[in-house]
Short mmCIF file of C-alpha atoms and ligand atoms in Angstrom, two decimals:
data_model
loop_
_atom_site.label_atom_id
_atom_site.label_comp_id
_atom_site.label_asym_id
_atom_site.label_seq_id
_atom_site.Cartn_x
_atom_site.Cartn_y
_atom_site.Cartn_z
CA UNK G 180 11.97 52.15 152.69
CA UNK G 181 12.04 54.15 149.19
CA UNK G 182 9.37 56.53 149.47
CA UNK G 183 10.56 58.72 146.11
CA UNK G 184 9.76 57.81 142.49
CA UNK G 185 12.26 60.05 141.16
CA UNK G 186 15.20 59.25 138.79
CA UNK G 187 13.39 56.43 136.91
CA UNK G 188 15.80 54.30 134.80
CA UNK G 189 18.54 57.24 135.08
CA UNK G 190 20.81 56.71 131.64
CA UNK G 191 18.13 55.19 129.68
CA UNK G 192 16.84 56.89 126.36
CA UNK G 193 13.51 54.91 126.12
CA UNK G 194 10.38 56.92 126.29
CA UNK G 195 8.90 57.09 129.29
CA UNK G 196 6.40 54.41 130.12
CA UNK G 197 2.60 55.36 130.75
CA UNK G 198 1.97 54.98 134.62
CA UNK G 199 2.42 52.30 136.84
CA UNK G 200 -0.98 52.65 139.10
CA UNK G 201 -0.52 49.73 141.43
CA UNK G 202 -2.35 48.37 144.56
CA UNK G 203 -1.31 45.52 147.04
CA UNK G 204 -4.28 44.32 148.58
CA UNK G 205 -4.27 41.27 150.95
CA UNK G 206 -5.09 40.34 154.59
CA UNK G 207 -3.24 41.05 157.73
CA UNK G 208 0.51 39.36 157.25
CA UNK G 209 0.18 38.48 153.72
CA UNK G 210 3.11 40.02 152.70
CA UNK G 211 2.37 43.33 151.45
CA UNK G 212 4.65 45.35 153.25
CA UNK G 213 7.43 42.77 151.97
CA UNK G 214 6.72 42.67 148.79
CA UNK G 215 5.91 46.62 148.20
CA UNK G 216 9.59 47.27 149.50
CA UNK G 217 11.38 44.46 146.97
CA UNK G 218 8.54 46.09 144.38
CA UNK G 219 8.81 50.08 144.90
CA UNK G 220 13.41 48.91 144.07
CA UNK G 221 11.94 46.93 140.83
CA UNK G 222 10.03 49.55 139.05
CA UNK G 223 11.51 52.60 141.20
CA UNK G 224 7.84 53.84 142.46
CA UNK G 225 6.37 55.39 145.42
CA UNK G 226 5.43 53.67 148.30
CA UNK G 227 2.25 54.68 149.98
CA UNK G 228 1.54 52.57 153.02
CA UNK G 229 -1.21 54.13 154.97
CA UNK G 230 -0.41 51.62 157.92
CA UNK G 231 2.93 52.98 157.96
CA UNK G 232 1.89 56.86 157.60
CA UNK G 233 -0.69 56.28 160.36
CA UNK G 234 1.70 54.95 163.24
CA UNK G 235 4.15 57.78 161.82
CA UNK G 236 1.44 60.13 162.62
CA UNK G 237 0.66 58.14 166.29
CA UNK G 238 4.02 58.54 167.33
CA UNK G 239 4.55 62.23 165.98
CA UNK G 240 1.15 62.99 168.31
CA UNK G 241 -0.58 64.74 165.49
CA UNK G 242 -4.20 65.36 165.15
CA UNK G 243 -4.61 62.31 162.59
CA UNK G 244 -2.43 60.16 165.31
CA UNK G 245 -4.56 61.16 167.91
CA UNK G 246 -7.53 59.76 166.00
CA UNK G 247 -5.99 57.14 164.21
CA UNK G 248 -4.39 55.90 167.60
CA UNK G 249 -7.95 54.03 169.12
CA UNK G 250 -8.54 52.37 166.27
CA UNK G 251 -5.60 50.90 165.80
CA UNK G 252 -4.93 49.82 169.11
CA UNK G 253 -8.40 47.61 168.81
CA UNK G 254 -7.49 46.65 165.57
CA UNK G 255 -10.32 48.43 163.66
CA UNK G 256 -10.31 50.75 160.96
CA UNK G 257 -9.81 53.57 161.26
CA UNK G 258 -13.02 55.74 159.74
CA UNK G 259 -13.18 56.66 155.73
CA UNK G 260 -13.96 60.17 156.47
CA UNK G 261 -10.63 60.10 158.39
CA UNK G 262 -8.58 58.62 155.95
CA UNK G 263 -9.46 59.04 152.38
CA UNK G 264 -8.23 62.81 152.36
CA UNK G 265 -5.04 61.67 153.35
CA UNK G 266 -4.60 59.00 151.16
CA UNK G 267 -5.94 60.87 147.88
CA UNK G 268 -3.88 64.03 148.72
CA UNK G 269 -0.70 61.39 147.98
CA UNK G 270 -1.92 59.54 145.08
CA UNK G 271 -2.69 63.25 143.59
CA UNK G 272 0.51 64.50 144.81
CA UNK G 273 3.15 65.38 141.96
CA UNK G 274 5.33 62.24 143.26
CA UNK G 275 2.99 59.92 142.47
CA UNK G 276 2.72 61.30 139.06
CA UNK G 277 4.33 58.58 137.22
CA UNK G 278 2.59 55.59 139.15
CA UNK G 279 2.80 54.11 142.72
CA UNK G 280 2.29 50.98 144.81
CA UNK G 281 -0.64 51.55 147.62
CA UNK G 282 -0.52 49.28 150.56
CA UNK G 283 -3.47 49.24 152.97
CA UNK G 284 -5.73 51.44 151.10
CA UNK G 285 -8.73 50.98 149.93
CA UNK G 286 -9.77 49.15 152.41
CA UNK G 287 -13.81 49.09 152.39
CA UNK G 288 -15.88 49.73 149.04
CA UNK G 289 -16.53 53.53 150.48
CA UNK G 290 -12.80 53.91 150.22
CA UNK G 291 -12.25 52.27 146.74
CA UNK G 292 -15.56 54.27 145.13
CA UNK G 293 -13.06 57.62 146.50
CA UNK G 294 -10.44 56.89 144.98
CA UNK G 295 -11.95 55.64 141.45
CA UNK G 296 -14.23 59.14 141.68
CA UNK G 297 -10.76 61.07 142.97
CA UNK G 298 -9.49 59.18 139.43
CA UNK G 299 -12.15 59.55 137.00
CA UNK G 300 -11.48 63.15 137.86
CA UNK G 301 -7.38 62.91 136.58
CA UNK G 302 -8.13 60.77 133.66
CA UNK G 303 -6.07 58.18 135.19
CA UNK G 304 -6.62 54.57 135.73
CA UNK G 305 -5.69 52.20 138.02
CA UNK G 306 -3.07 49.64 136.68
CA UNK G 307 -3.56 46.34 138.85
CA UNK G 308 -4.60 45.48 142.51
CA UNK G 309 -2.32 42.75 143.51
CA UNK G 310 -3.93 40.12 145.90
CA UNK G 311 -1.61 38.12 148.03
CA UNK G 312 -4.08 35.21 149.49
CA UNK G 313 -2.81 33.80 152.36
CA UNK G 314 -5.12 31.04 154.75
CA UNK G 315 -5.78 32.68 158.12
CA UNK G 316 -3.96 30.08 160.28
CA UNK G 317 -0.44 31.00 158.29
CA UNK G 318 -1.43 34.52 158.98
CA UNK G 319 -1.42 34.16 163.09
CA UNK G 320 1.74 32.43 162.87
CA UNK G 321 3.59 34.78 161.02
CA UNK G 322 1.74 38.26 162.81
CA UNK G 323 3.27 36.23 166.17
CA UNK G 324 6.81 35.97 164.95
CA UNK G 325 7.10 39.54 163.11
CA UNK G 326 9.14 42.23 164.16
CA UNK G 327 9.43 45.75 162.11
CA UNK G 328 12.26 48.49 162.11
CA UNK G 329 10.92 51.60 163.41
CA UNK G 330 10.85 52.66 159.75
CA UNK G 331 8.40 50.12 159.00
CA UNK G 332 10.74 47.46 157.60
CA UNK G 333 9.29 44.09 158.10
CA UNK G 334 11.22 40.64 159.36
CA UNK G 335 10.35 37.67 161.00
CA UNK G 336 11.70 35.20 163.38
CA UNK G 337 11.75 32.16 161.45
CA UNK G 338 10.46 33.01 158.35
CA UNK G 339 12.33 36.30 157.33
CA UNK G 340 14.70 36.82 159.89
CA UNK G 341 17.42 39.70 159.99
CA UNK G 342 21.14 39.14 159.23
CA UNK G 343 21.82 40.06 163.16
CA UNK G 344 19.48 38.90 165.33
CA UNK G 345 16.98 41.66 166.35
CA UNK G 346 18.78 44.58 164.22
CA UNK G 347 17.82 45.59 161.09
CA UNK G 348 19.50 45.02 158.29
CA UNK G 349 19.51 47.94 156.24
CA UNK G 350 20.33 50.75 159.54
CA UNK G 351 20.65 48.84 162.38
CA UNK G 352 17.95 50.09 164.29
CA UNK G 353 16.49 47.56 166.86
CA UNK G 354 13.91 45.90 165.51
CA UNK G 355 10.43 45.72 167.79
CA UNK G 356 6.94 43.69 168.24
CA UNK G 357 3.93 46.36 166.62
CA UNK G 358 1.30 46.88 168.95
CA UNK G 359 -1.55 45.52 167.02
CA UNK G 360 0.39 41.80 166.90
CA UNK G 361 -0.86 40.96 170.40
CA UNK G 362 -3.07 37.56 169.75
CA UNK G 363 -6.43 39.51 170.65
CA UNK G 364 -6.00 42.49 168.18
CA UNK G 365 -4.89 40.01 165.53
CA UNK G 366 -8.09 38.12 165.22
CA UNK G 367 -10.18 40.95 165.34
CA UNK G 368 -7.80 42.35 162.37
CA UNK G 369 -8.59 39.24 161.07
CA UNK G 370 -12.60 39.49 161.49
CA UNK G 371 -12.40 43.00 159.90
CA UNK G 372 -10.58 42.24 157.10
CA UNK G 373 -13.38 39.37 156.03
CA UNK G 374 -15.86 41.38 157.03
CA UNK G 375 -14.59 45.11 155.28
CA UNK G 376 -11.95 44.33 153.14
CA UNK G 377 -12.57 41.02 151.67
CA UNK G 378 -15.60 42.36 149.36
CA UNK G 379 -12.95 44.70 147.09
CA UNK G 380 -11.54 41.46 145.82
CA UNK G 381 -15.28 41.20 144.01
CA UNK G 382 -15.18 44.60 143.18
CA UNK G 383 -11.59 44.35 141.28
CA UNK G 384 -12.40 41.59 139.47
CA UNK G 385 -15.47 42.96 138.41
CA UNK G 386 -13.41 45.27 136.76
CA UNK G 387 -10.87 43.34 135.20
CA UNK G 388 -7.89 44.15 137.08
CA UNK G 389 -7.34 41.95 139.81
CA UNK G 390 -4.17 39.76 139.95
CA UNK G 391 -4.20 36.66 142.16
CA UNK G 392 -1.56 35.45 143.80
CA UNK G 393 -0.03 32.86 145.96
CA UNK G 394 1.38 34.48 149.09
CA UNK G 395 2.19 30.62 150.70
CA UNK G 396 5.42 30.79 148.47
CA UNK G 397 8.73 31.99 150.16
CA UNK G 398 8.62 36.08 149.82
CA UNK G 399 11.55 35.54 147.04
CA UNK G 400 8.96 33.08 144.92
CA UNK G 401 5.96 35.41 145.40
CA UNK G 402 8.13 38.51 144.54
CA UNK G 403 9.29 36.84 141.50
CA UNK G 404 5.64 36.04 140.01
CA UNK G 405 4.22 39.89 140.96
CA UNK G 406 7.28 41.24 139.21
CA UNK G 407 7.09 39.19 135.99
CA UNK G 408 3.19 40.43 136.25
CA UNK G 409 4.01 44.00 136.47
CA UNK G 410 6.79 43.72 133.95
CA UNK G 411 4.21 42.35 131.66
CA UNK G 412 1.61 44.62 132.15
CA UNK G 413 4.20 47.37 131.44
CA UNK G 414 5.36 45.72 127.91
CA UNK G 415 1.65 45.12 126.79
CA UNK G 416 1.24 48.83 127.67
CA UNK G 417 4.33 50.19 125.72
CA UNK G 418 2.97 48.16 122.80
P1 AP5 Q 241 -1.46 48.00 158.20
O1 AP5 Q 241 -0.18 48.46 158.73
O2 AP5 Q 241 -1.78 48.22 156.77
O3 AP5 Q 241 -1.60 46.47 158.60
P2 AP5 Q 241 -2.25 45.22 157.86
O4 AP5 Q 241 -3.03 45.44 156.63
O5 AP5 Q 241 -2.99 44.55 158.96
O6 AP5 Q 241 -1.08 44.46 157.28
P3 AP5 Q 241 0.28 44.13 157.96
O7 AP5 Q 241 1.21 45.29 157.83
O8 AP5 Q 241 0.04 43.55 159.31
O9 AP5 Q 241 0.75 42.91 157.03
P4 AP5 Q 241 1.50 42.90 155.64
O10 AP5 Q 241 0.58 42.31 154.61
O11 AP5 Q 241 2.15 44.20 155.32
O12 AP5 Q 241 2.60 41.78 155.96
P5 AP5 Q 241 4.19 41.88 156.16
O13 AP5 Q 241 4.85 42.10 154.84
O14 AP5 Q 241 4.53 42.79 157.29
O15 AP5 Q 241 -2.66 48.66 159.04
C1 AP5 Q 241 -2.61 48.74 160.44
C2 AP5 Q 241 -3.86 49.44 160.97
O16 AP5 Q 241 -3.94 50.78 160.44
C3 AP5 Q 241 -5.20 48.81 160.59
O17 AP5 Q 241 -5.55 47.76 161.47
C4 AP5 Q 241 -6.14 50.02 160.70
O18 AP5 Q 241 -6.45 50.29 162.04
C5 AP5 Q 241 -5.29 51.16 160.18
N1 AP5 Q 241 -5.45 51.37 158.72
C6 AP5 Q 241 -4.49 51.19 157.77
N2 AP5 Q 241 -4.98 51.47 156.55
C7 AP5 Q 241 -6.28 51.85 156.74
C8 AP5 Q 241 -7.32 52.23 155.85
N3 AP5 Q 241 -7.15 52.31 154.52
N4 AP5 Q 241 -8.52 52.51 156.39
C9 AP5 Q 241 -8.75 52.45 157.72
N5 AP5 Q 241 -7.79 52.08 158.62
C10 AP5 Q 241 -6.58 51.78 158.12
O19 AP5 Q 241 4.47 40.35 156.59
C11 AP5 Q 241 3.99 39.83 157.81
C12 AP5 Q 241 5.01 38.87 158.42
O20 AP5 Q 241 5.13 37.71 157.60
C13 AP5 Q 241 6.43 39.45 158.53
O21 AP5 Q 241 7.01 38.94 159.68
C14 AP5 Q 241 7.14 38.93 157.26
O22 AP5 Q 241 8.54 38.80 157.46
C15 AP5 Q 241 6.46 37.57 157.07
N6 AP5 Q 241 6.30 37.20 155.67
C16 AP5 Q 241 5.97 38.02 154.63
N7 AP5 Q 241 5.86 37.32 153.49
C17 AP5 Q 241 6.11 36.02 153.80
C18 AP5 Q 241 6.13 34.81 153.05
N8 AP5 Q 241 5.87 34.81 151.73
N9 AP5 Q 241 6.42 33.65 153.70
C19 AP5 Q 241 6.68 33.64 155.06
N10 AP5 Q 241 6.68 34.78 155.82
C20 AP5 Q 241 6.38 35.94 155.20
MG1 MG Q 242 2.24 46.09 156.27
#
């Protein structure tokens, strides 16, 4: 997946735009991780996906890894203290200058309060928090039928599936099941998301800058309504 927000609309003489400070937010299977990669293409941003940067660091065996790893594997989250230095060193990082699209972070209010304190501190602001809602019973069935790239890249079976069955499209790696897909660690990803996650869609709204959205539609449809969003937030902006 792009993971570099360089080289921004290379030829054009516009002005460049303020920031693009974006956040996918959504349960387990809604669709971020298929969206951000159409999305990071369409407005050529950086792609910050703590899921992916934590089974990155469980494979590498790092310290985080090693932490991370338990958590996962149970299909709890991993602690804030663990993962909001991480997370904020990105956002702050001189990539992410211009604007980026966050997936899987925040994740509990502890972890959104960080990152609006790690902000307040920049002057910056956060854009939009995208919400994909998706019922939980669609969200079993497609967790059951996914497979990933070992980059991260997300297909499914039925739904999404690759061009060659069980390859992946864009390097041709084998595609495989993630460990956390198993029926068991799935609902209690499910339970934790309602239970931790759920309350930041209160706490974005509250401030104005949550963006519902259907994530039932075919990834194309629901891609094409988040884009003509962002697009517009980006015009009003400019004006
Ligand atoms: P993470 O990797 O972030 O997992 P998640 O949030 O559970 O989300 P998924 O990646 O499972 O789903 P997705 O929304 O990206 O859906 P996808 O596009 O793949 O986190 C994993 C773990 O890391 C956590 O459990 C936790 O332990 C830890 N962690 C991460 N961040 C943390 C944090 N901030 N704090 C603490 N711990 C943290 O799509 C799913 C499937 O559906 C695919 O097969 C796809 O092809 C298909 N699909 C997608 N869209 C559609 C559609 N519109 N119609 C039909 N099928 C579709
Ligand atoms: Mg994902």
């Amino acid at each position: 997946m792009p993971d570099s927000g360089v080289g921004r609309e290379a030829g054009s003489l516009r002005a460049p735009v303020s920031e693009l400070n974006l956040i996918l937010l959504g349960p387990p299977g809604a669709g971020k991780g298929t969206q951000a990669e159409r999305l990071t293409e369409d407005f050529d941003l950086p792609y910050i996906s703590t899921g992916d940067m934590l089974r990155e660091a469980v494979k590498a065996g790092t310290g985080l890894g090693k932490e991370a790893k338990s958590y996962m594997d149970k299909g709890e989250l991993v602690p804030d203290e663990v993962i909001i230095g991480v997370i904020l060193e990105k956002v702050e990082s001189p990539e992410a200058a211009d604007g980026f699209i966050l997936d899987g972070f925040p994740r509990t209010i502890a972890q959104a309060e960080a990152l609006d304190e790690a902000f307040a501190k920049l002057g910056r602001d956060l854009t939009a928090v995208i919400l994909l809602e998706v019922p939980d019973e669609e969200l079993v069935r497609r967790l059951s039928g996914r497979r990933v790239s070992p980059a991260g890249r997300p297909y499914h079976v039925d739904f999404n599936p690759p061009k060659v069955p069980g390859k992946c499209d864009v390097d041709g790696s084998d595609l495989i099941q993630r460990d956390d897909d198993k029926p068991e660690v799935v609902r209690k990803r499910l339970e934790v998301y309602h239970a931790q996650t759920a309350p930041l869609v209160d706490y974005y709204e509250d401030k104005g800058i949550l963006r519902r959205f259907d994530g039932t539609l075919p990834p194309t449809e629901v891609h094409d309504h988040v884009r003509a969003t962002i697009a517009t937030l980006r015009l009003e902006d400019e004006l």
